[in-house]
Coordinates of C-alpha atoms and ligand atoms in Angstrom, one line a residue:
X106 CA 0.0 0.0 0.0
X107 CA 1.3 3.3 -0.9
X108 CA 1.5 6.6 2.1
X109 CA -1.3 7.9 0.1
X110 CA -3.1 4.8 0.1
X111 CA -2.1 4.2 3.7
X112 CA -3.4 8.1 4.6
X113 CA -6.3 8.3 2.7
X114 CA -7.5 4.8 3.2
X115 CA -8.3 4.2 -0.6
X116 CA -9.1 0.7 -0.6
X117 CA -12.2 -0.6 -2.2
X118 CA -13.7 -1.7 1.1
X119 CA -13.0 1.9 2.5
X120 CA -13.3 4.6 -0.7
X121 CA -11.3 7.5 -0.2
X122 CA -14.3 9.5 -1.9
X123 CA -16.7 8.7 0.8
X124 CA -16.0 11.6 3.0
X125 CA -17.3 14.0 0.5
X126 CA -21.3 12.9 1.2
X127 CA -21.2 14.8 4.4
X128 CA -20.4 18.6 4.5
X129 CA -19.7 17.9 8.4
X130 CA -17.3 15.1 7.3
X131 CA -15.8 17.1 4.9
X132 CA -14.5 19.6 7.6
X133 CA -13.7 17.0 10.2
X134 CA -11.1 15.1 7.8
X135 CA -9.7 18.6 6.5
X136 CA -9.4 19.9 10.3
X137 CA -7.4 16.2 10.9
X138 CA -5.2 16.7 8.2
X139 CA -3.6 19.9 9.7
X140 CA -0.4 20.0 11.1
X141 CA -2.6 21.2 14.1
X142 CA -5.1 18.6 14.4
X143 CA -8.3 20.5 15.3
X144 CA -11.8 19.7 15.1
X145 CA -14.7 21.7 14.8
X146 CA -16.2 23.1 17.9
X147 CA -19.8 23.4 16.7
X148 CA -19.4 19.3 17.1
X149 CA -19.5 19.4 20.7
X150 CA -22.9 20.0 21.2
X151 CA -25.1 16.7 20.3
X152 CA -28.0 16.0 22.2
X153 CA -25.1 14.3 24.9
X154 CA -22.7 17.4 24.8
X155 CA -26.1 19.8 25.0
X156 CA -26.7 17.8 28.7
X157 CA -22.8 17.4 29.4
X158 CA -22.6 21.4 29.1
X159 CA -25.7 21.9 31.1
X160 CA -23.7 20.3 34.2
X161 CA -20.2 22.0 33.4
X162 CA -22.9 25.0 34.2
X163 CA -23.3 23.8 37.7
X164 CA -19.8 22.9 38.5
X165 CA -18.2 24.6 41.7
X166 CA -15.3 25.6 39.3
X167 CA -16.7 26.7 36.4
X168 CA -17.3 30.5 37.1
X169 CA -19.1 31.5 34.2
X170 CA -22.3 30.8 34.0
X171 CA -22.6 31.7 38.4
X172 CA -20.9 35.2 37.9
X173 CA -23.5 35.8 34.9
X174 CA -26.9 34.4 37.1
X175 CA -25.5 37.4 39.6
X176 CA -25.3 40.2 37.0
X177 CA -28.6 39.2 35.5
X178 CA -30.1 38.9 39.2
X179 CA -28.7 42.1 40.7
X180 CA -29.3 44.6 37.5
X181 CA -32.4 43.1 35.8
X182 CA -34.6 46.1 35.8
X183 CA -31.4 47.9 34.5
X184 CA -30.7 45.8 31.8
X185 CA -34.4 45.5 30.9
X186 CA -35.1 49.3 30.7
X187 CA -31.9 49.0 28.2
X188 CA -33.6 46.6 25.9
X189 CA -36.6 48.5 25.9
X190 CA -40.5 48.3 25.5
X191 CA -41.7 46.2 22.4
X192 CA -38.8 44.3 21.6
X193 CA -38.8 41.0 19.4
X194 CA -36.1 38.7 21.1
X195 CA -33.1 36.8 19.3
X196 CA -30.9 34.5 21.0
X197 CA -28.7 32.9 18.8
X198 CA -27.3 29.7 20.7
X199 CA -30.1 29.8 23.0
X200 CA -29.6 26.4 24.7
X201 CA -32.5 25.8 27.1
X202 CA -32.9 29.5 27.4
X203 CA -32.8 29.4 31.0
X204 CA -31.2 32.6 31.5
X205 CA -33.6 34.3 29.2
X206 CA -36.7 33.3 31.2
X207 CA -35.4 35.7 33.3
X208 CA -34.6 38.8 31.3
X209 CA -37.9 38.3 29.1
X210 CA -40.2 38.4 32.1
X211 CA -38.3 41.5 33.3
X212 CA -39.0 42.9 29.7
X213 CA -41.8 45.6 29.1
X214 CA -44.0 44.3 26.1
X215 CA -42.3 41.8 24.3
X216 CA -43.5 41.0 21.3
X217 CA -41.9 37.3 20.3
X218 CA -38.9 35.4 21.2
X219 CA -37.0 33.3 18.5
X220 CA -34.3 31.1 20.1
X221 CA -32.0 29.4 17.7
X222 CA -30.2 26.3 18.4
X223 CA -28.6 23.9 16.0
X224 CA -29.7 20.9 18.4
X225 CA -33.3 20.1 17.8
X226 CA -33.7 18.1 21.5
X227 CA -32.6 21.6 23.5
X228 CA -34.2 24.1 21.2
X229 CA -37.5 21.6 22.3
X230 CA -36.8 21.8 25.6
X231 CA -36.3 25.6 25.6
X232 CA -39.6 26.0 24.0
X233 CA -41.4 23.9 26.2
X234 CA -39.6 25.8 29.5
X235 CA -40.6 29.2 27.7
X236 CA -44.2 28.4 27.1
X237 CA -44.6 27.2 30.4
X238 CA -43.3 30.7 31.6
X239 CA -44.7 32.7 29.1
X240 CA -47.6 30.9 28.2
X241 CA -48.6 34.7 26.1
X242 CA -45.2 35.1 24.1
X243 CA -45.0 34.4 20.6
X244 CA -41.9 31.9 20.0
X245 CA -40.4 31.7 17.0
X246 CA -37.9 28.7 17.1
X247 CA -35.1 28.2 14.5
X248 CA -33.0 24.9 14.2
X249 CA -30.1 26.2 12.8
X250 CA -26.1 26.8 13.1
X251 CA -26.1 30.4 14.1
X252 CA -23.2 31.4 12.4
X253 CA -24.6 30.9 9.1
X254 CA -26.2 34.8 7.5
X255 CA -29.6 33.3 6.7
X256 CA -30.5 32.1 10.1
X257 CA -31.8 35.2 11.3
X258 CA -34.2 35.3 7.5
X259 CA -37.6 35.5 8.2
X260 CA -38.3 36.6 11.6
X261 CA -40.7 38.9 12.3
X262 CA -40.9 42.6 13.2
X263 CA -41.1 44.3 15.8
X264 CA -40.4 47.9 17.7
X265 CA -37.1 47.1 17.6
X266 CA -35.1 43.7 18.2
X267 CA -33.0 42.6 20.9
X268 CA -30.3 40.2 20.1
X269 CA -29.1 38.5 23.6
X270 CA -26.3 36.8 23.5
X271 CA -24.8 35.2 26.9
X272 CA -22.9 33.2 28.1
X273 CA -19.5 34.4 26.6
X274 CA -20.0 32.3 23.5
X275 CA -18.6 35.0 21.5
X276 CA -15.4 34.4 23.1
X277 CA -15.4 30.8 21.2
X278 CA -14.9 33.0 18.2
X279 CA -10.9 34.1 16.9
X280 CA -11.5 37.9 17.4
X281 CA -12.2 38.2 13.5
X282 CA -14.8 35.7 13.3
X283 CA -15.9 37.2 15.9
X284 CA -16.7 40.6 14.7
X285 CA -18.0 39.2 11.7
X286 CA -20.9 37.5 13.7
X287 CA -21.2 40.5 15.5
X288 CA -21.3 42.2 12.2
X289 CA -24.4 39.6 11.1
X290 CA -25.8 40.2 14.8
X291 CA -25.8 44.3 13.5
X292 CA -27.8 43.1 10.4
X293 CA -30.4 41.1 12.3
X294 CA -30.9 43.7 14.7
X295 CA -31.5 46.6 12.1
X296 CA -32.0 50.4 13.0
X297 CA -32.6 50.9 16.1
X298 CA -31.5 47.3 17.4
X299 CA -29.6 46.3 20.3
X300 CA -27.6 43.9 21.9
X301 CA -26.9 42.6 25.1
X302 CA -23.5 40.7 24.9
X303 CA -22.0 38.4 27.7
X304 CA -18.5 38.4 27.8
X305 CA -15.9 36.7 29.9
X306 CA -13.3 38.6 31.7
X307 CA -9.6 38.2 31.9
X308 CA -8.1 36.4 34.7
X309 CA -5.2 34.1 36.3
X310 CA -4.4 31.2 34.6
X311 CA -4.9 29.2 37.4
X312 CA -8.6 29.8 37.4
X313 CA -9.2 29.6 33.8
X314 CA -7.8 26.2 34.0
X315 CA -9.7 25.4 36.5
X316 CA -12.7 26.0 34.9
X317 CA -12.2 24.7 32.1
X318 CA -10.5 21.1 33.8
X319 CA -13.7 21.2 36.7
X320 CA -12.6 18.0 39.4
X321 CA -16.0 16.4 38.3
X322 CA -14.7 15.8 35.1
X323 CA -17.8 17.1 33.5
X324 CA -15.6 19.0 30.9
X325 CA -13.5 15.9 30.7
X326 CA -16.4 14.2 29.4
X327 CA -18.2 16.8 27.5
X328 CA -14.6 17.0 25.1
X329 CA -14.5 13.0 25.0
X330 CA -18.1 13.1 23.7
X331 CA -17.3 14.6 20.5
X332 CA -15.3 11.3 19.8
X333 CA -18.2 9.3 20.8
X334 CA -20.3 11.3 18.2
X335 CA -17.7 11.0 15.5
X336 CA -18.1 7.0 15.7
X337 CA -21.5 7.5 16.3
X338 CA -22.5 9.7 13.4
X339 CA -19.6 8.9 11.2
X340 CA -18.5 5.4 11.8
X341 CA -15.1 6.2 13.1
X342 CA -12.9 3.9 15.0
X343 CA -11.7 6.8 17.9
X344 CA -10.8 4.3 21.0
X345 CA -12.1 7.1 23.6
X346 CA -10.3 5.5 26.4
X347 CA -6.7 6.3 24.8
X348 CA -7.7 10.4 24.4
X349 CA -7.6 12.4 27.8
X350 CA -8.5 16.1 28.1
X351 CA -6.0 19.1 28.4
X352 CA -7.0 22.5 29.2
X353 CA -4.3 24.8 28.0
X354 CA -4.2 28.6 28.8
X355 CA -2.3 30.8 25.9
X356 CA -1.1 33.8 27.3
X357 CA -0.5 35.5 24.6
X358 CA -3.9 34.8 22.8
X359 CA -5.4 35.4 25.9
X360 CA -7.4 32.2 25.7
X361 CA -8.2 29.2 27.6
X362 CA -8.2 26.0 24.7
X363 CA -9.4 22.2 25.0
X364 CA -7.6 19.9 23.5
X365 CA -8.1 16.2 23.6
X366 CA -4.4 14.2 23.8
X367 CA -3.4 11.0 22.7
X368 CA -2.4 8.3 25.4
X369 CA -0.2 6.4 22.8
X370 CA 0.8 6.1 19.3
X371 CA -2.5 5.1 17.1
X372 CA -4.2 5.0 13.7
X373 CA -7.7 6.3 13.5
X374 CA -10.3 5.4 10.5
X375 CA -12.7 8.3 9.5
X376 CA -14.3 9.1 6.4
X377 CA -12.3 6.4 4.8
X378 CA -9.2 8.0 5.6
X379 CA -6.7 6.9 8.4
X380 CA -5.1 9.4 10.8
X381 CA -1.9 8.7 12.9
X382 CA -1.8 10.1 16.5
X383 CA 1.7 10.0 18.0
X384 CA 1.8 9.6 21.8
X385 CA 0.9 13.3 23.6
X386 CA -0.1 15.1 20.2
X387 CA -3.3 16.7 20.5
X388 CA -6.8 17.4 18.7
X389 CA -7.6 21.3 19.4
X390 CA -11.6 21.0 20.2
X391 CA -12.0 24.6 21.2
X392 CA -10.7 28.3 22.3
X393 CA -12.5 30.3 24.7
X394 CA -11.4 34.1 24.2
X395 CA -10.7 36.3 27.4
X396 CA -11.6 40.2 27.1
X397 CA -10.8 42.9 28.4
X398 CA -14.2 45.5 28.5
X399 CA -12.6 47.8 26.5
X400 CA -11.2 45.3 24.0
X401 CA -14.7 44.0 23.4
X402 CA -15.8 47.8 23.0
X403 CA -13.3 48.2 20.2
X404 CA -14.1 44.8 18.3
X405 CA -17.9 45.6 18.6
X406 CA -17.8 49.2 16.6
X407 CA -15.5 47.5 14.1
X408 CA -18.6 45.3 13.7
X409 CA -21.4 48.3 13.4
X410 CA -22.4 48.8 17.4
X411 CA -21.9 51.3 19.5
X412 CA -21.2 50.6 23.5
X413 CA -23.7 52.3 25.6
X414 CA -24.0 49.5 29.0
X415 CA -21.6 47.9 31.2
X416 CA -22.4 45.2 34.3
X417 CA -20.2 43.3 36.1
X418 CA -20.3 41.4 38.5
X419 CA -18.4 42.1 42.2
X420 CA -15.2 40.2 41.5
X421 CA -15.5 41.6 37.5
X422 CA -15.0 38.0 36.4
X423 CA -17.8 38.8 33.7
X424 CA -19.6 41.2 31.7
X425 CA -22.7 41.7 30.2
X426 CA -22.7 44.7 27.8
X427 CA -25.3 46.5 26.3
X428 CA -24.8 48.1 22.9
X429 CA -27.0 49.7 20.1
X430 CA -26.5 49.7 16.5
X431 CA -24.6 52.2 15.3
X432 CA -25.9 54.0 12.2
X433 CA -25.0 52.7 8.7
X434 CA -21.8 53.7 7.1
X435 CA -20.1 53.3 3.8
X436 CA -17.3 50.8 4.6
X437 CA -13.7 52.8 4.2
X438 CA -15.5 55.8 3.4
X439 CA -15.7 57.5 6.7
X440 CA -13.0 60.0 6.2
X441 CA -13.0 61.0 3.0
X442 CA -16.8 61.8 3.7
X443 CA -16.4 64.2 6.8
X444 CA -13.5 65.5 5.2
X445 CA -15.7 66.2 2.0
X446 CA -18.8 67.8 4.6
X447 CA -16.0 69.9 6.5
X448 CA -14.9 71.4 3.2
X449 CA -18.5 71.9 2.0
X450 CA -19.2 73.4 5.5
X451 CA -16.6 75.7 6.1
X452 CA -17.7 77.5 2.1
X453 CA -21.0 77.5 3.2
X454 CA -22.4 75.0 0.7
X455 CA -20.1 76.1 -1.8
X456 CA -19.2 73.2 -3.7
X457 CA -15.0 73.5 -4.8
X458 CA -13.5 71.8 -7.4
X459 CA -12.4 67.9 -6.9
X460 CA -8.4 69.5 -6.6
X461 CA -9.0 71.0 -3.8
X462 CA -11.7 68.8 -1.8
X463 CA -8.9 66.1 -2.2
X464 CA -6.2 68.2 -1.0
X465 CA -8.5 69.0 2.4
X466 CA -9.1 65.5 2.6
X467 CA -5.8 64.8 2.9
X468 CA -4.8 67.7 5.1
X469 CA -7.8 66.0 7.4
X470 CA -5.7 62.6 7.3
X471 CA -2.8 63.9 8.3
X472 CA -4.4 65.7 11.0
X473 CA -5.9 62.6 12.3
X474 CA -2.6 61.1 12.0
X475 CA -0.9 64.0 13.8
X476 CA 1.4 64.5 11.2
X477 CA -0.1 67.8 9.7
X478 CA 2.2 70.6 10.9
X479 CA 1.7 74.9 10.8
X480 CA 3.5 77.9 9.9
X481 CA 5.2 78.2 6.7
X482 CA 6.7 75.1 5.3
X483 CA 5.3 72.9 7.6
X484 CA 7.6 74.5 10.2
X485 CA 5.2 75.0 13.0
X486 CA 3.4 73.1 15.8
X487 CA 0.8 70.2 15.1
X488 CA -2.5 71.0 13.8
X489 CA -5.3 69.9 15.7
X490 CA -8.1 72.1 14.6
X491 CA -10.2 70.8 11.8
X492 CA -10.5 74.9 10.7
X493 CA -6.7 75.3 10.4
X494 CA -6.6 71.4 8.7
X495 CA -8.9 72.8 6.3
X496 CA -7.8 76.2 5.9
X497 CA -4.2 74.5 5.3
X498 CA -5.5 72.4 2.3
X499 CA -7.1 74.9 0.5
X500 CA -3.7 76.7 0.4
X501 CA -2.2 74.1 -0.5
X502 CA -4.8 73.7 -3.7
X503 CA -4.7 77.3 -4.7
X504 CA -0.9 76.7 -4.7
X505 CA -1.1 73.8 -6.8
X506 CA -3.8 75.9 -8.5
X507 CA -6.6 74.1 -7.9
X508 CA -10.2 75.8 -8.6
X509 CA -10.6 77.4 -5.0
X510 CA -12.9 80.5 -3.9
X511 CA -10.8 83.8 -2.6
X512 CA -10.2 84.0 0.8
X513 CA -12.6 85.9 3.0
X514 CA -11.1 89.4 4.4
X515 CA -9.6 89.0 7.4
X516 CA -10.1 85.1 7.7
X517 CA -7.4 83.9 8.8
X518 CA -6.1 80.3 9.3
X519 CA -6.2 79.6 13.6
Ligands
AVI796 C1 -20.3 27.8 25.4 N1 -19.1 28.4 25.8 C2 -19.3 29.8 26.2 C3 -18.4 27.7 26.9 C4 -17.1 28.4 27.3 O1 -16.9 28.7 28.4 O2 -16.3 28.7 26.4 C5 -18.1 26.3 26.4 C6 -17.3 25.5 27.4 N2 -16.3 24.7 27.1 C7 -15.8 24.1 28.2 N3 -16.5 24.6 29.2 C8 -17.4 25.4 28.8

């Protein structure tokens, strides 16, 4: 048998094509095949991994979900005077929406509640829990992976809509991923819309590890499941007992990640390929992202909302955050735009040629840069005032003789 053969398992009782029938196999034997073996994260939430991460919930050790329950408790009214009267409710990732019951019985008016789940058995049992609550709130469920754009298609109106968002689940995200779903969250929500984000904090290591490695060995499980579920749904061979969990803090990335390790040196079977494990290497099964309050700030208005709500909890272990959407802008337009409405402000209305409006544009970059300097030749002190910016690119135009109206008596450049 050849390596290929040997990798790929091409045999005819094991066809190497097989693994292209299932998008979800697809990925799994592309995320093996990666120097980094990885697998994808979404996976760990079967009907088993749904229960497993209920429990994790209740574990002494595993902070999260306690520090959040206290937030919610202590500034409810807060929070719900944030999302406002008449709001239609999105939770993407809503498990059993326990924390929601909550919030939307705190909430004035709500109009519906949509929780979306990609497992059908917890997105049933949310519902059920809801109704039972709520017996008078319209509920809109959605089985679907909440990362893809068209899960949010469909829903109905309302007021406004509040997407809610606990948990820290956003911090299972790389920070660019992450602002993208925000960015989806921003479309969902539309004018008007808000969200209320929870976010875990940064902390010691020693916690983090904790939390993630709880002494019940909930977590333990919860990672081995998604072995189980790969022989289960996908007729691998994955001897469970010869995987153990890790939980490994990365400083740098500021994130806690699960890995699941190999107790010896192994072959695997998936998707009719075979996968060696040396002894100690490692699957990567998921990254949980630490924030800082402002960090989260920053990557939230690169994804369209604006901060307005902060809660923490005493020991500031978590967040929630409460943000509105930020008005629509042309994407890399920003500057050239209020450098274009300075200029046409400044002439009151009156319209210069192109020359010179890109000339003030730039004199407005370099001010924001702080690299636009006064006086003759660029001799003087740093320009700070838009006026003066402005006032310096027009001169700069009529020198390069650019179509610009005279200047008005007396007006000066300050
Ligand atoms: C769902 N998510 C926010 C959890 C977390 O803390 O990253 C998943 C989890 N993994 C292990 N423990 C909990």
């Amino acid at each position: 048998m050849s390596d290929e053969e040997l990798v790929r398992g091409g045999t005819a009782s094991a066809p190497a094509v097989e693994f292209l029938e299932h998008p979800d196999l697809a990925e799994i034997v592309g995320d093996l095949s990666r120097p980094q073996k990885r697998l994808p994260t979404r996976l760990l939430y079967d009907e088993r991994g749904s229960h497993l991460f209920e429990r994790i919930c209740e574990t002494r050790d595993y902070y999260v979900t306690r520090a959040e329950l206290e937030i919610l408790s202590r500034d409810l009214d807060d929070i719900a005077g944030f999302a406002g009267a008449g709001a239609g409710v999105i939770e993407p990732g809503a498990g059993c929406g326990c924390k929601t019951r909550e919030l939307l019985s705190a909430l004035e008016d709500p109009r519906w509640y949509a929780p979306l789940d990609i497992d059908p058995s917890v997105l049933w049992r949310c519902r059920e829990a809801i109704r039972q609550a709520l017996p008078h709130l319209p509920l809109v469920p959605v089985c679907a992976d909440f990362t893809q754009p068209w899960c949010h298609a469909g829903l109905p109106v309302a007021e406004r809509r509040l997407l809610f968002f606990p948990g820290s689940t956003v911090g299972n995200f790389e920070p660019v991923q992450a602002q993208r779903l925000l960015g989806r969250f921003r479309d969902a929500a539309g004018p008007g819309g808000r969200l209320i984000l929870g976010v875990d904090l940064r902390k010691n290591a020693a916690t983090l590890r904790r939390a993630y490695d709880d002494g019940e060995g909930i977590t333990a499980s919860f990672n081995l499941n998604l072995l189980a579920r790969l022989n289960r749904e996908h007729g691998a061979d994955f001897d469970t007992a010869a995987f153990e969990h890790l939980a490994v803090y990365d400083k740098a990335l500021h994130r806690i990640e699960m890995h699941l390790r190999s107790r010896r040196d192994q072959w695997v079977r998936i998707g009719g390929c075979r996968f060696h494990f040396a002894a100690g290497e490692t699957i990567h099964t998921e990254s949980s992202h630490k924030y800082l309050p402002g960090g989260m700030v920053a990557l939230a208005a690169a994804a369209g909302w604006q901060a307005q709500k902060l809660w923490m909890d005493p020991q500031r272990r978590f967040a929630l955050m409460g943000f509105e959407a930020a008005p629509r802008k042309q994407p890399n337009t920003e500057v050239k735009e209020d450098n274009m409405a300075a200029t046409k402000k400044s002439s009151g209305g009156r319209r210069y040629g192109k020359g010179a409006a890109r000339t003030v544009a730039s004199a407005m970059r370099r001010r924001k840069r702080g690299t636009l300097k006064s006086g003759p030749g660029g001799k003087g002190g740093t320009v700070r005032s838009r006026k003066q910016a402005i006032a310096i690119g027009l001169s700069e135009a009529r020198r390069k003789g650019a179509k610009v109206p005279p200047k008005k008596a007396g007006g000066g450049s300050k």
